[in-house]
Amino acid sequence: MKQLVGVDLALDELLVQLGAMVLRLSSPEVTRTAEERHALSLSVKKFSVCASRSNDPRVHQLKTQLDATIRPQLRLVGSA
């Protein structure tokens, strides 16, 4: 049982590192093309699947941040 806890902690650390890397890649200076944005979207979705099974709050915080990077930016449009 102790080994499983160790593996779980190691996986959480890996997820934190992976999430941080994907977050750096989400910068508009890095992902400029539609193909790069699509690849980012796939990475965020895969990270989210793994993060959903984690109990580490850092992983969930990264998931929230990453989800926000792939949401389209909404603009407020007024009518006259």
Short mmCIF file of C-alpha atoms in Angstrom, two decimals:
data_model
loop_
_atom_site.label_atom_id
_atom_site.label_comp_id
_atom_site.label_asym_id
_atom_site.label_seq_id
_atom_site.Cartn_x
_atom_site.Cartn_y
_atom_site.Cartn_z
CA MET A 1 0.00 0.00 0.00
CA LYS A 2 2.88 2.34 0.82
CA GLN A 3 4.26 1.81 -2.68
CA LEU A 4 0.96 2.85 -4.25
CA VAL A 5 0.97 6.10 -2.29
CA GLY A 6 4.52 6.74 -3.50
CA VAL A 7 3.52 6.09 -7.11
CA ASP A 8 0.50 8.38 -6.73
CA LEU A 9 2.66 11.19 -5.36
CA ALA A 10 5.19 10.71 -8.15
CA LEU A 11 2.42 10.88 -10.76
CA ASP A 12 1.08 14.07 -9.21
CA GLU A 13 4.55 15.64 -9.40
CA LEU A 14 4.81 14.61 -13.04
CA LEU A 15 1.40 16.11 -13.75
CA VAL A 16 2.43 19.39 -12.12
CA GLN A 17 5.57 19.54 -14.26
CA LEU A 18 3.68 18.58 -17.40
CA GLY A 19 0.94 21.11 -16.72
CA ALA A 20 3.53 23.85 -16.22
CA MET A 21 5.11 22.98 -19.57
CA VAL A 22 1.78 23.03 -21.38
CA LEU A 23 0.93 26.32 -19.69
CA ARG A 24 4.17 27.85 -21.02
CA LEU A 25 3.27 26.58 -24.49
CA SER A 26 -0.14 28.24 -24.26
CA SER A 27 1.44 31.66 -24.59
CA PRO A 28 0.30 33.51 -27.75
CA GLU A 29 3.97 34.11 -28.57
CA VAL A 30 4.51 30.36 -28.75
CA THR A 31 1.30 29.06 -30.28
CA ARG A 32 0.73 31.33 -33.26
CA THR A 33 -0.75 29.13 -35.94
CA ALA A 34 -4.06 27.31 -36.07
CA GLU A 35 -2.18 23.99 -36.13
CA GLU A 36 -0.27 24.92 -32.97
CA ARG A 37 -3.49 26.03 -31.25
CA HIS A 38 -5.10 22.72 -32.20
CA ALA A 39 -2.14 20.79 -30.76
CA LEU A 40 -2.37 22.87 -27.58
CA SER A 41 -6.07 22.11 -27.33
CA LEU A 42 -5.40 18.37 -27.60
CA SER A 43 -2.67 18.58 -24.95
CA VAL A 44 -4.97 20.47 -22.57
CA LYS A 45 -7.75 17.92 -23.06
CA LYS A 46 -5.39 15.01 -22.39
CA PHE A 47 -4.00 16.77 -19.32
CA SER A 48 -7.55 17.35 -18.06
CA VAL A 49 -8.35 13.65 -18.31
CA CYS A 50 -5.32 12.78 -16.18
CA ALA A 51 -5.92 15.67 -13.77
CA SER A 52 -9.48 14.61 -13.08
CA ARG A 53 -8.16 11.55 -11.24
CA SER A 54 -5.63 13.46 -9.15
CA ASN A 55 -6.16 14.56 -5.56
CA ASP A 56 -3.41 17.19 -5.73
CA PRO A 57 -4.82 20.75 -5.61
CA ARG A 58 -1.88 22.01 -7.70
CA VAL A 59 -2.92 19.71 -10.53
CA HIS A 60 -6.50 20.97 -10.38
CA GLN A 61 -5.32 24.58 -10.34
CA LEU A 62 -3.24 23.94 -13.46
CA LYS A 63 -6.21 22.24 -15.09
CA THR A 64 -8.34 25.32 -14.48
CA GLN A 65 -5.64 27.61 -15.86
CA LEU A 66 -5.15 25.44 -18.93
CA ASP A 67 -8.87 25.15 -19.61
CA ALA A 68 -9.02 28.95 -19.64
CA THR A 69 -6.28 29.13 -22.28
CA ILE A 70 -8.28 27.20 -24.86
CA ARG A 71 -11.62 28.94 -24.29
CA PRO A 72 -12.36 31.49 -26.97
CA GLN A 73 -12.05 35.06 -25.81
CA LEU A 74 -15.49 36.63 -25.67
CA ARG A 75 -15.97 40.24 -26.68
CA LEU A 76 -18.72 42.46 -25.45
CA VAL A 77 -20.62 43.86 -28.39
CA GLY A 78 -23.14 46.63 -27.86
CA SER A 79 -25.92 47.62 -30.18
CA ALA A 80 -26.88 51.17 -30.87
#
